[in-house]
Coordinates of C-alpha atoms in Angstrom, one line a residue:
Chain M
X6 CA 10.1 59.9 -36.4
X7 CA 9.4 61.9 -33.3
X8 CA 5.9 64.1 -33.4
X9 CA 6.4 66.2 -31.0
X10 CA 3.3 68.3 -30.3
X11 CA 2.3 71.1 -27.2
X12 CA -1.3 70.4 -26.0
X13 CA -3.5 70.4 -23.3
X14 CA -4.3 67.4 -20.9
X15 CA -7.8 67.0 -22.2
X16 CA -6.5 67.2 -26.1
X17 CA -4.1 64.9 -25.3
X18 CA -6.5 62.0 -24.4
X19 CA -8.5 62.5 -27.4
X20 CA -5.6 62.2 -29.9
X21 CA -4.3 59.4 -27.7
X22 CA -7.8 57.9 -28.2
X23 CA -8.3 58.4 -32.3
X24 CA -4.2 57.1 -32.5
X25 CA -5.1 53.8 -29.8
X26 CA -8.0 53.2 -32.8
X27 CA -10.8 53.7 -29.9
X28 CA -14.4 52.5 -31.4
X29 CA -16.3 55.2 -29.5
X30 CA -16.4 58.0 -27.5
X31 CA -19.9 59.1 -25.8
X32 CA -19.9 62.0 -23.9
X33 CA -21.5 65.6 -23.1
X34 CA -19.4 68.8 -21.9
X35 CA -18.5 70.3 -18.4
X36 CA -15.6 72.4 -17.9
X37 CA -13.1 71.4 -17.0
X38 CA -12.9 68.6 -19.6
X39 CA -14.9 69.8 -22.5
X40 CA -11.5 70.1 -24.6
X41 CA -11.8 66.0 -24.8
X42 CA -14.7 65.8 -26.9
X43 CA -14.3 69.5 -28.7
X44 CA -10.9 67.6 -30.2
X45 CA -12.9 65.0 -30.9
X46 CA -15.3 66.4 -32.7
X47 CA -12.7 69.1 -35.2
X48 CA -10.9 65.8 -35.6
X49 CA -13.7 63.9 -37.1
X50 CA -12.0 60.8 -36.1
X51 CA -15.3 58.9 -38.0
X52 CA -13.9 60.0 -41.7
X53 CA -10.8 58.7 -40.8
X54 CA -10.4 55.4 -38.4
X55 CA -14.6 55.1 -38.1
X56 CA -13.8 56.3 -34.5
X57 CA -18.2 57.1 -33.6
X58 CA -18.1 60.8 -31.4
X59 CA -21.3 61.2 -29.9
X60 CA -22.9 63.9 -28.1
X61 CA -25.1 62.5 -25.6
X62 CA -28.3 64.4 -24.4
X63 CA -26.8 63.8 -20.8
X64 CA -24.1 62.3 -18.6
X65 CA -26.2 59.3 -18.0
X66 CA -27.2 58.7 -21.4
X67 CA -23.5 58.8 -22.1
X68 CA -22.5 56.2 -19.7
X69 CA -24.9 53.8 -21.3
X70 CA -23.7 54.0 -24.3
X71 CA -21.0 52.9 -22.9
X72 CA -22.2 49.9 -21.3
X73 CA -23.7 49.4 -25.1
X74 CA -20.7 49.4 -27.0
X75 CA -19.2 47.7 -24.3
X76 CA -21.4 44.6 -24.0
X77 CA -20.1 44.2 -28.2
X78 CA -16.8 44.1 -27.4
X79 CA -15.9 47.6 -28.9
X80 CA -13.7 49.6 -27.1
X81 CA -15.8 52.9 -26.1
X82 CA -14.7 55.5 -23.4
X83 CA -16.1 58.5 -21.9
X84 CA -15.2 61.7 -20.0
X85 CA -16.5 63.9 -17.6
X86 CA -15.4 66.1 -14.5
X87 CA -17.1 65.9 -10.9
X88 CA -20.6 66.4 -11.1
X89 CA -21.2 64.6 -14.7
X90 CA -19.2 61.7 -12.7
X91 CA -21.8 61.4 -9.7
X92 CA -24.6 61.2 -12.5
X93 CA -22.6 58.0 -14.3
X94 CA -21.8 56.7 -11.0
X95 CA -25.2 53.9 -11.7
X96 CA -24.0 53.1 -14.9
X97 CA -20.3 52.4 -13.5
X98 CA -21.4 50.3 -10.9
X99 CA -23.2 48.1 -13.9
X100 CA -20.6 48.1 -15.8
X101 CA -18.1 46.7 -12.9
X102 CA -21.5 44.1 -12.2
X103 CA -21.7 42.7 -16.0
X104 CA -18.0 43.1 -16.0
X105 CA -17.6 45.2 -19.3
X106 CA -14.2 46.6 -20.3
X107 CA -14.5 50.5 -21.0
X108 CA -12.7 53.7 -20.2
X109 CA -13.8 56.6 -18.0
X110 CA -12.1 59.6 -17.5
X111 CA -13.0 62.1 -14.9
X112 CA -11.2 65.6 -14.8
X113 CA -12.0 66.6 -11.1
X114 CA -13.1 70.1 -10.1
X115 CA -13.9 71.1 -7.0
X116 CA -17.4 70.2 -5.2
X117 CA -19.2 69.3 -3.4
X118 CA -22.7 70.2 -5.4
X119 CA -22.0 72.2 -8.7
X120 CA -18.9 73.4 -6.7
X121 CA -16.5 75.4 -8.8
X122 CA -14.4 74.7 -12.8
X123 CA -11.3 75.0 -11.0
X124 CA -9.2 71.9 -9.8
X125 CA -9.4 69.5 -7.0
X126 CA -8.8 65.8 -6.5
X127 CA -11.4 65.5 -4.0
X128 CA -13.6 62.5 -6.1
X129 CA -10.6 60.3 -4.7
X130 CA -13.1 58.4 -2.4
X131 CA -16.0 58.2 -5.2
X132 CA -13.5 56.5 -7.6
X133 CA -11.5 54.5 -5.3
X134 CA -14.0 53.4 -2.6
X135 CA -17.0 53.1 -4.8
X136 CA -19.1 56.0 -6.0
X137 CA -21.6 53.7 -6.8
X138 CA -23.5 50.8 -5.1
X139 CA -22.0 46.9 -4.5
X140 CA -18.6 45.2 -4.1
X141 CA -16.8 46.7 -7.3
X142 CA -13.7 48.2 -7.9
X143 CA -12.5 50.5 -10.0
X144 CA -9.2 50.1 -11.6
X145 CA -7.4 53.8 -11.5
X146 CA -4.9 55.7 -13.1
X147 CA -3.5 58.5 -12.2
X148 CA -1.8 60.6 -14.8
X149 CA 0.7 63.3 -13.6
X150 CA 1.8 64.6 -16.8
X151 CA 0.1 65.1 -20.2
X152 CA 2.8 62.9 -21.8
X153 CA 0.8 60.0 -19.2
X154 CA -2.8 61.8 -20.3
X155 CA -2.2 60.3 -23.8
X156 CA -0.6 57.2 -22.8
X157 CA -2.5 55.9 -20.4
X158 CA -5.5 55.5 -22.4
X159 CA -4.0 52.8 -24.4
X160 CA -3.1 51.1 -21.1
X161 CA -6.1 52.1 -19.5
X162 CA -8.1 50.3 -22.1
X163 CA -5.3 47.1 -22.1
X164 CA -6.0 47.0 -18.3
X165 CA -9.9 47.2 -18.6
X166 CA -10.4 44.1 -21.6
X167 CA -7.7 41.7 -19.8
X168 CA -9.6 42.5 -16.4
X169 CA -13.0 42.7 -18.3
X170 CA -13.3 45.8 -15.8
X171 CA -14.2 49.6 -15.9
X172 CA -11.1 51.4 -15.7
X173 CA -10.7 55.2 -14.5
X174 CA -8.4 57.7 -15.2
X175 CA -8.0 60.1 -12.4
X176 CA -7.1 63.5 -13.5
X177 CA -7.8 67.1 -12.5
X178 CA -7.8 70.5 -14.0
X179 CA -4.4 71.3 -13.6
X180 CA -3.8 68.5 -15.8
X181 CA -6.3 68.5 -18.3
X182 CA -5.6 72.4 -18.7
X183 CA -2.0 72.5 -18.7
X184 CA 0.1 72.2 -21.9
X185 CA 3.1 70.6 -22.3
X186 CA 5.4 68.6 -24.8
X187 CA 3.7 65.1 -25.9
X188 CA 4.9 62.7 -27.7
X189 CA 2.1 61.2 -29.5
X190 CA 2.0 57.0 -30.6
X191 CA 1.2 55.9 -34.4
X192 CA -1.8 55.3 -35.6
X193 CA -3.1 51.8 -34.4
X194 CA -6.1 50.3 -36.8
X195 CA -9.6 49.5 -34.3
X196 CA -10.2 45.9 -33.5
X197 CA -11.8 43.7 -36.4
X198 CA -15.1 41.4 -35.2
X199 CA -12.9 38.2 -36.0
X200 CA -10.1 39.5 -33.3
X201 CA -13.1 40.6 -31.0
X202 CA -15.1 37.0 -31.4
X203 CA -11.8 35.3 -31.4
X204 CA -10.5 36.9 -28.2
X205 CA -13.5 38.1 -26.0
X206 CA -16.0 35.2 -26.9
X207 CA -18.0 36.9 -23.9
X208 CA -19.1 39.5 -26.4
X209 CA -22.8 40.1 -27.9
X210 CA -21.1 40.0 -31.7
X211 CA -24.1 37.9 -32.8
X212 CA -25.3 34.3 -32.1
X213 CA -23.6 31.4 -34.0
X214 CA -25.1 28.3 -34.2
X215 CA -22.4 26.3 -32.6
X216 CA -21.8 28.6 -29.0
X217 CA -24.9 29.7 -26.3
X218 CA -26.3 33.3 -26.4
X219 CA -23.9 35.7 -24.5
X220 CA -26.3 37.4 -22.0
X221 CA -24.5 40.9 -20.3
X222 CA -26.5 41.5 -17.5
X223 CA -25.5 42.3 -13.6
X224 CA -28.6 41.1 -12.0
X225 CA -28.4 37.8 -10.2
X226 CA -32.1 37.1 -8.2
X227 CA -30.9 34.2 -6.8
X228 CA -28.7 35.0 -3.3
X229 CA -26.2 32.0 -3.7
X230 CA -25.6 32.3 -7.4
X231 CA -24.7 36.3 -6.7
X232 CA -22.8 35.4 -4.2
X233 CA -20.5 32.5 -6.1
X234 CA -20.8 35.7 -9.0
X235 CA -19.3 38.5 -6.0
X236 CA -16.5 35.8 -5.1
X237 CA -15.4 35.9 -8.6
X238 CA -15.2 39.5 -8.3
X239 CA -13.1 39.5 -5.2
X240 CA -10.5 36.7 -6.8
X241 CA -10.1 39.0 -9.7
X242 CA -9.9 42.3 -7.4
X243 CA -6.8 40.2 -5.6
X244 CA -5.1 39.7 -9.2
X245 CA -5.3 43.2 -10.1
X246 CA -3.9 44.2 -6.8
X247 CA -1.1 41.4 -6.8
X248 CA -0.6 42.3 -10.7
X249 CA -1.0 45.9 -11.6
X250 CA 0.2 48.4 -8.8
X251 CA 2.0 51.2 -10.1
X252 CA 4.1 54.4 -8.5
X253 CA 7.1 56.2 -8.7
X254 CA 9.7 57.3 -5.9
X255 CA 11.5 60.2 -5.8
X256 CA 15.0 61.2 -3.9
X257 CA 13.5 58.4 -1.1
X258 CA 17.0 56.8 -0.8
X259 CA 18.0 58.7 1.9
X260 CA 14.7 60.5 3.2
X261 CA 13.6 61.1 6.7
X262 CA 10.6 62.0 5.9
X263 CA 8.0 61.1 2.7
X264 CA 5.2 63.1 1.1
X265 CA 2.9 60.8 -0.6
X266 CA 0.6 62.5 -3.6
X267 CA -0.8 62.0 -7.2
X268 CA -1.3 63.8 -10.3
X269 CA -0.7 67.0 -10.1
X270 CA 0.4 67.6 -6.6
X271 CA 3.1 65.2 -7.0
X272 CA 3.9 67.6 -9.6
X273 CA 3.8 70.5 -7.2
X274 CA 4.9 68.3 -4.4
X275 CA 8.4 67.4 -6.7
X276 CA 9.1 71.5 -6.3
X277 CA 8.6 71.0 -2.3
X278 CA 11.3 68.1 -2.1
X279 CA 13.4 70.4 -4.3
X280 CA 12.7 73.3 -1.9
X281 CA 13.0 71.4 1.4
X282 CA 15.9 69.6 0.1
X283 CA 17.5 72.8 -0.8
X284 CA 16.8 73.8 3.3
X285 CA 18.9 70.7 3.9
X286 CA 15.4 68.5 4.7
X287 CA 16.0 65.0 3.7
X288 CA 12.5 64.3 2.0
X289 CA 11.5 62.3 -0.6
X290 CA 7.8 61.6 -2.9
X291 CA 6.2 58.3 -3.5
X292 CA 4.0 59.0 -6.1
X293 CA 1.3 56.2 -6.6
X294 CA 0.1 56.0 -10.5
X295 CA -2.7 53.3 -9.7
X296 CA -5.2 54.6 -6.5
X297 CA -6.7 51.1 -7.1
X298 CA -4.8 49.0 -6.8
X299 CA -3.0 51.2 -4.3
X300 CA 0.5 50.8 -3.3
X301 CA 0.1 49.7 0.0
X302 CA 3.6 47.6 0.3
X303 CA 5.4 50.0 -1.0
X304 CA 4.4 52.7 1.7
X305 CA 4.4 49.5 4.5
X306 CA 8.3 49.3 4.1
X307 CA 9.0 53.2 4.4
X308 CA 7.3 53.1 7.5
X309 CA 10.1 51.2 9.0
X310 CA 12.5 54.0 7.0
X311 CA 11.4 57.5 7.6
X312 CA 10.0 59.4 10.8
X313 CA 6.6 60.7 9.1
X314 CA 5.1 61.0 5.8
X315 CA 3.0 63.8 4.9
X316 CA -0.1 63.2 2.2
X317 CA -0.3 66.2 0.2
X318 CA -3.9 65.8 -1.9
X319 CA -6.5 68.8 -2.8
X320 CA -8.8 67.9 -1.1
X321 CA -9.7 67.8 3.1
X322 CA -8.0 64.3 3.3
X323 CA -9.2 61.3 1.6
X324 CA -6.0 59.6 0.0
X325 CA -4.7 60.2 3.9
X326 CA -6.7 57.3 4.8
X327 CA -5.1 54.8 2.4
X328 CA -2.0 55.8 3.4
X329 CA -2.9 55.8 7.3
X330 CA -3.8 52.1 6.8
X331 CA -0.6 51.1 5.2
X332 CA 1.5 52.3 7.9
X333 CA -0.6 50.9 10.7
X334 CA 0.1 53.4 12.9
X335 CA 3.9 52.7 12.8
X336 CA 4.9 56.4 12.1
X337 CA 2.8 59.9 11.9
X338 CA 0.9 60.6 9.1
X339 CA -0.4 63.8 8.5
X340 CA -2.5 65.2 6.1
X341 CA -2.2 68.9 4.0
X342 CA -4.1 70.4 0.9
X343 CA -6.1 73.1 -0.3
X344 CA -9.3 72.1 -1.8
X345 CA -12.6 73.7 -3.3
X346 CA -10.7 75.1 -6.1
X347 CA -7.7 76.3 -4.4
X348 CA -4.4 75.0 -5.8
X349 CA -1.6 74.2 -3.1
X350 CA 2.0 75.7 -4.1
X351 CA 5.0 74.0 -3.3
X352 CA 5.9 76.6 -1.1
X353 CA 3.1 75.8 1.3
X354 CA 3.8 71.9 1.3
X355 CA 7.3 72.6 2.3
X356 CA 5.6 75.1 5.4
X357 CA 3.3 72.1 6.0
X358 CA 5.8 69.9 6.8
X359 CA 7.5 71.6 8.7
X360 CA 5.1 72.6 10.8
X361 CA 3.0 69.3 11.0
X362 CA 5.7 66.9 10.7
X363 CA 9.4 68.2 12.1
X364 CA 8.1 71.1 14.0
X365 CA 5.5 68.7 15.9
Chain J
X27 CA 18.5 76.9 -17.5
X28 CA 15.0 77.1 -16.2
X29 CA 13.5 80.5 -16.7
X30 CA 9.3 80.2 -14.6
X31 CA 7.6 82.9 -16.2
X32 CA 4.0 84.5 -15.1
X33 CA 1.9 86.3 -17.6
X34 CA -0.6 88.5 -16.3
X35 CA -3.8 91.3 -17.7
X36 CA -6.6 91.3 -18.7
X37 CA -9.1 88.5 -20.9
X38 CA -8.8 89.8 -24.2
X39 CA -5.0 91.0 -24.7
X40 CA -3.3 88.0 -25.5
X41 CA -2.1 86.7 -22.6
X42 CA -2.8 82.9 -23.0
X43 CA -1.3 83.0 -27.0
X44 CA 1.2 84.6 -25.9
X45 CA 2.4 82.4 -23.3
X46 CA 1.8 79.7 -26.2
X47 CA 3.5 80.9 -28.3
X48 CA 6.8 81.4 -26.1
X49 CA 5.7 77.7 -24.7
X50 CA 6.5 76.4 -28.7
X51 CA 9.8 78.7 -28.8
X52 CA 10.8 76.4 -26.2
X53 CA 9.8 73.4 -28.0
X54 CA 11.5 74.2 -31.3
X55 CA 14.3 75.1 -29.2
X56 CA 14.0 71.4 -27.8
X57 CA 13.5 72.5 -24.0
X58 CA 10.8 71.1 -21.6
X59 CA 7.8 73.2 -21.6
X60 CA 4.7 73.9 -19.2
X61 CA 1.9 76.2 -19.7
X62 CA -0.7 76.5 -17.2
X63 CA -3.8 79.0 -17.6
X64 CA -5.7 80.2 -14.7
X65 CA -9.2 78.8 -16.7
X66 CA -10.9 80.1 -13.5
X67 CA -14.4 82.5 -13.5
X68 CA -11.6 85.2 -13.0
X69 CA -10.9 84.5 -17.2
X70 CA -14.7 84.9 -18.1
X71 CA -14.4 88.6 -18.4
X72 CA -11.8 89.5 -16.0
X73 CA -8.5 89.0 -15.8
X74 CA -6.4 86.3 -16.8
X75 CA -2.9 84.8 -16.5
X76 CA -0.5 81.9 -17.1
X77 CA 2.2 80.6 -16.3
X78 CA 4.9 79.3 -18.5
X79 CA 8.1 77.5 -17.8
X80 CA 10.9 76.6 -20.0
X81 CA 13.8 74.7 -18.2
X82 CA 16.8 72.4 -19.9
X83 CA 15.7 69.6 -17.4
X84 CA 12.1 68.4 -16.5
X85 CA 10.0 70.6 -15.0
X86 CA 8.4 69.5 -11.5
X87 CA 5.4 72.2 -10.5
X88 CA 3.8 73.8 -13.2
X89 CA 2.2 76.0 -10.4
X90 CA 4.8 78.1 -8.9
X91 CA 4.6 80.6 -5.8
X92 CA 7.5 82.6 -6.9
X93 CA 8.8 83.6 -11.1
X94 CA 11.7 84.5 -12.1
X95 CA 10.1 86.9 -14.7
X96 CA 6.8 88.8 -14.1
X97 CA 5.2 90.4 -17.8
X98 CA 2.5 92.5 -15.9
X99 CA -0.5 94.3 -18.2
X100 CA -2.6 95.7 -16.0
X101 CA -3.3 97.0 -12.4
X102 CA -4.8 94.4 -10.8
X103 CA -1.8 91.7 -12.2
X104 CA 0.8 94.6 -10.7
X105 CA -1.1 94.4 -7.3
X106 CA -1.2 90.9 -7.6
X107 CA 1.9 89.7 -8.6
X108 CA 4.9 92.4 -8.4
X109 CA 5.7 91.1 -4.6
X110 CA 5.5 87.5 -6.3
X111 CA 8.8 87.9 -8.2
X112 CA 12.2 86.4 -7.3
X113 CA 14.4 89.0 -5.3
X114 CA 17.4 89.4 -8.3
X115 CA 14.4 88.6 -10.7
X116 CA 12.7 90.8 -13.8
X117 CA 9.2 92.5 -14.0
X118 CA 8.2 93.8 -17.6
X119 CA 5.4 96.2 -17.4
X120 CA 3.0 98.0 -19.9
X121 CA 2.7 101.7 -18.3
X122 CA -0.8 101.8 -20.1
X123 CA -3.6 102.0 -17.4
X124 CA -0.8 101.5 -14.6
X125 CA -1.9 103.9 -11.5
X126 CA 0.9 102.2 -8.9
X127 CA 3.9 101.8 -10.6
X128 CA 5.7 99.0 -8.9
X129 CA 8.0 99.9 -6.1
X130 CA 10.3 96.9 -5.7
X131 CA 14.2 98.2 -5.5
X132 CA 15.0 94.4 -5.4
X133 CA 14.3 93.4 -8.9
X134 CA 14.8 94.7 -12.3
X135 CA 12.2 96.3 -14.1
X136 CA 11.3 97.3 -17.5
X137 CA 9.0 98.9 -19.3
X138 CA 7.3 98.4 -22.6
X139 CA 4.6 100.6 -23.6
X140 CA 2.9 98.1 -26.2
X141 CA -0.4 99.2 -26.3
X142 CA 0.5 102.7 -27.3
X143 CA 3.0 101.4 -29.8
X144 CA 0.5 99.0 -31.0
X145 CA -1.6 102.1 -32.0
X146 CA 1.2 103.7 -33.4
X147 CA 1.5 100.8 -35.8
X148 CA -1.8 100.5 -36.8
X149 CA -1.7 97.0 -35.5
X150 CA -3.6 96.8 -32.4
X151 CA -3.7 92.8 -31.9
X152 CA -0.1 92.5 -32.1
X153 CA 0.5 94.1 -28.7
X154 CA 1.3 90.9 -27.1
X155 CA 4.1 89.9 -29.5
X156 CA 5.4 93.5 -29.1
X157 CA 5.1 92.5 -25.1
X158 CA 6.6 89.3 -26.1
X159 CA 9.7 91.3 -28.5
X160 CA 10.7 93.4 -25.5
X161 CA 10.7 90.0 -22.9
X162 CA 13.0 88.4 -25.6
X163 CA 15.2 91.8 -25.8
X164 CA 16.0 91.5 -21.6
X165 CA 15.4 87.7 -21.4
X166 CA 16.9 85.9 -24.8
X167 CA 16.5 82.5 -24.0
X168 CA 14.9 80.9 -27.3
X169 CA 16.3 82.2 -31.0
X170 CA 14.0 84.0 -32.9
X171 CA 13.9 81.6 -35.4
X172 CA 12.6 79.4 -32.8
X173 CA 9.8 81.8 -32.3
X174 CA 9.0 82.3 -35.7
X175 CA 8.6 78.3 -35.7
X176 CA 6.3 78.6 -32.3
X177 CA 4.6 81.1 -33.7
X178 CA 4.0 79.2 -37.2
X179 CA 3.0 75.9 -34.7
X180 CA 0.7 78.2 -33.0
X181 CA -1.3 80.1 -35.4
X182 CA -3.9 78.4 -37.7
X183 CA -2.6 77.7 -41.0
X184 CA -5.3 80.3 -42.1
X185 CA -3.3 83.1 -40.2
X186 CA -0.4 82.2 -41.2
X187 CA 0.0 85.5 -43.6
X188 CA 0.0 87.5 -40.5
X189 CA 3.5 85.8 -39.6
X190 CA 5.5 88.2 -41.0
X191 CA 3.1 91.2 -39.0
X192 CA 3.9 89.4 -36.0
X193 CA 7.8 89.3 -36.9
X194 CA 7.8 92.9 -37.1
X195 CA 5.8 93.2 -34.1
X196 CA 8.4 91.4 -31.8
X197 CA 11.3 93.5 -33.3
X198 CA 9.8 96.5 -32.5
X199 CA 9.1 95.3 -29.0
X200 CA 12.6 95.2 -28.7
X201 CA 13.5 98.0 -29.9
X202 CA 11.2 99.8 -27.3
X203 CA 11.2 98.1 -24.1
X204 CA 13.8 100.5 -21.9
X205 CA 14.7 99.8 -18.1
X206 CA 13.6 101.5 -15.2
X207 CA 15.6 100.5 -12.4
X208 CA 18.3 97.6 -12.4
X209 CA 19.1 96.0 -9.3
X210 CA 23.3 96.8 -8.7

């Protein structure tokens, strides 16, 4: 039976969460994601499926809890929105070095500093290029919808334990704010300790006599043994990126031209193609749903196709860069968005490219 | 059918709920739905708005620079959005507290004086579903049992006694919302 239900972005990923029979969520509040764990907690997920909600006493505090549950093999997420992010950045970068499976979700607002509640995607370079120290990556999702709020934390948590990597989901307060229809999953049971010691033997679940002691750690004194350590990073990085790239195209069959955006300006950006479209502009939208892995092919082989591509993110340009490096130069690629706070609307992307890309 | 809708007044009158509440109509009524608040430091104590679409196919931008239908409940929303509306499209204003009335011979525009009637009724918190009874008398796009089910999805169980309140409320929106000016 369908359950059809109207929520917000943020409520969304806590039901999703409690349904995907999450062990534990650790977080503390900042608009605009406080809806996440305000769900959580008038859901009192701990009487039914033993799903621990904590309050943490800070965003760093949360962020090793994480790494806590993580080490035993529990699945344990948290949520935040810009500046909450920059203070777990440490604890990320630990997580991707002992290589613990957990969840983050960061619902961006505008900076940089304290900045302002209202949306941005301008943490694009902190999530993607490392907001934190070393040679890690971040798996990142990129929900455009709140139908893909609630279902990408299942994934997002598949993607992190077969990966044994942090995993981010990339929203924004459009997103998390916004209501719409969801269909929710059914209720999965949380992992036993037989299927976690029987599947992720790399798990502190206890010493038995007949295995080693599991040691999570991400320090490695000796040079060549952090090296051999970093190349097993970078063999998994290629996996994920040969592996898990997702995005979605849209009216690109016959386009001259391609705006490339995520979360919610590809939402805004779908109303430009209709607009331009409607002015006889043959333009289409590739969406990426992963930033990392990015989908670099995919944009490579328009770039033989279409005359320019415009990257419509709110921010002053970060994603443009990605894009930039797929093409190689091969055809112009511009860059529009508001940012700080300001929302683009789809009438000003269609005015950008027009003036940026068939005007120029 | 797509009907992009912006709500617009001040913190305090219902706006959000009642852009909720018309959000569920739609989802009873089995159409896509988006609601999308301006959650902004223009909400703490200001004004506030949101917009809601309903639309037979999926909806792209839940942000829109244009509506088809502005519900306008205060001055600075009239400033803001009257020149925001759809040339052939409908604004729906509450004369309370209105100093410009809006000027627009392109659109058509209506007028439901809620708050007053809200007084008149002894029932002061259901001005927005009177707002929202004369919207459905111009604009009928859900079924009013569909609303009653919104509304019932909407409200705490604990308020659910104040249903039948609302019901009446909504009616008698209808009843008084009159036109100003229609576009030929």
């Amino acid at each position: 039976m369908r359950e059809l239900k109207l929520m917000k972005g943020n409520e969304a990923i806590a039901e999703a969460a409690i349904r995907a029979g999450v062990d534990g969520y650790f977080g503390y509040p900042i608009t605009p994601q406080s809806e996440v764990m305000e769900t959580l907690m008038a859901e009192q997920p701990w009487k039914t499926t033993g799903m621990v909600v904590l309050q943490a006493e800070s965003e760093i505090a949360s962020i090793n809890m994480v790494y806590g549950g993580a080490g035993c093999g529990k699945r344990v997420m948290t949520s935040s929105s810009s500046p909450g992010m920059s203070l777990m950045q440490e604890g990320i970068t630990y997580l991707a070095g002992a290589e613990l499976p957990c969840v983050v979700v960061n619902v961006v607002r505008g900076g940089p500093g304290l900045g302002t509640i209202q949306p941005a995607q301008s943490d694009y370079f902190q999530t993607v290029k490392g907001g934190g120290h070393g040679d890690y990556k971040l798996i990142t999702l990129a929900p455009a919808s709140v139908q893909e709020m609630a279902d990408f934390v299942e994934d997002a948590f598949d993607l992190a334990f077969k990966y044994r990597n942090p995993v981010m989901i990339l929203s924004d307060g459009v997103i998390g704010q916004m209501m719409e229809k969801v269909e929710l999953k059914e209720f999965k049971p949380r992992w036993t300790m037989e299927h976690i010691e029987e599947n992720y033997p790399w798990a502190t679940t206890g010493k038995k006599k007949d295995r080693a002691k599991n040691i999570i750690t991400s320090v490695q004194l000796e040079a060549s043994v952090q090296e051999a350590f970093n190349h097993k990073l970078q063999a998994k990085y290629k996996a994920v990126e040969e592996n898990e790239v997702l995005f979605e195209e849209v009216m690109c069959d016959d386009a001259e031209y391609l705006i490339v955006a995520y979360g919610s300006s590809a939402r805004i950006c779908q109303k430009s193609v209709e607009i331009a479209r409607e002015k006889g502009i043959k333009v289409g939208m590739l969406r990426p749903i992963t930033l990392y892995p990015f989908p670099t092919q995919p944009i490579q082989k328009y770039a033989e196709k279409v005359k320019g591509m415009l990257s419509v993110e709110m921010s002053a340009g970060q994603m443009v860069e990605d894009v930039r490096l797929a093409v190689n130069g091969k055809v112009p690629v511009e860059h529009f968005g508001r940012f700080g706070g300001s929302v683009h609307s789809p009438g000003e992307v269609v005015e950008a490219l027009e003036q940026k890309l068939i005007g120029g | 059918m797509k009907e992009e809708i912006i709500i617009a007044g001040f913190g305090g009158q219902g706006v959000l709920s009642m852009g909720k509440i018309l959000a569920y109509s739609g989802v009873m009524q089995d159409m896509e739905v988006s609601w999308m608040p301006a959650y902004g430091p223009e909400m703490r104590g200001g004004t506030a708005n949101v917009t809601v679409i309903l639309s037979e196919d999926r909806i792209s931008s839940p942000i829109l620079h244009e509506y088809d239908t502005a519900i306008i409940l205060n001055q600075q929303s009239m400033d803001k959005f009257e020149n925001d509306v759809k040339p052939g499209g409908t604004l729906i204003y509450d004369g309370n507290g209105i100093t410009r009335h809006p000027e627009r011979t392109d659109i058509n525009i209506y007028r439901v004086d809620a708050t007053d009637e809200a007084a008149r009724m002894h029932a002061v918190k259901t001005f927005n579903m009177i707002v929202l009874g004369g919207y459905l008398e111009v604009k009928p796009i859900v079924k009013m049992e569909n609303v009653v089910a919104g509304l019932k999805k909407s409200l705490p169980e604990r308020h659910h006694h104040l249903i039948p309140m609302n019901e009446k409320a909504i009616t008698r929106g209808g009843e008084v919302i009159k036109e100003v000016s229609l576009v030929k």
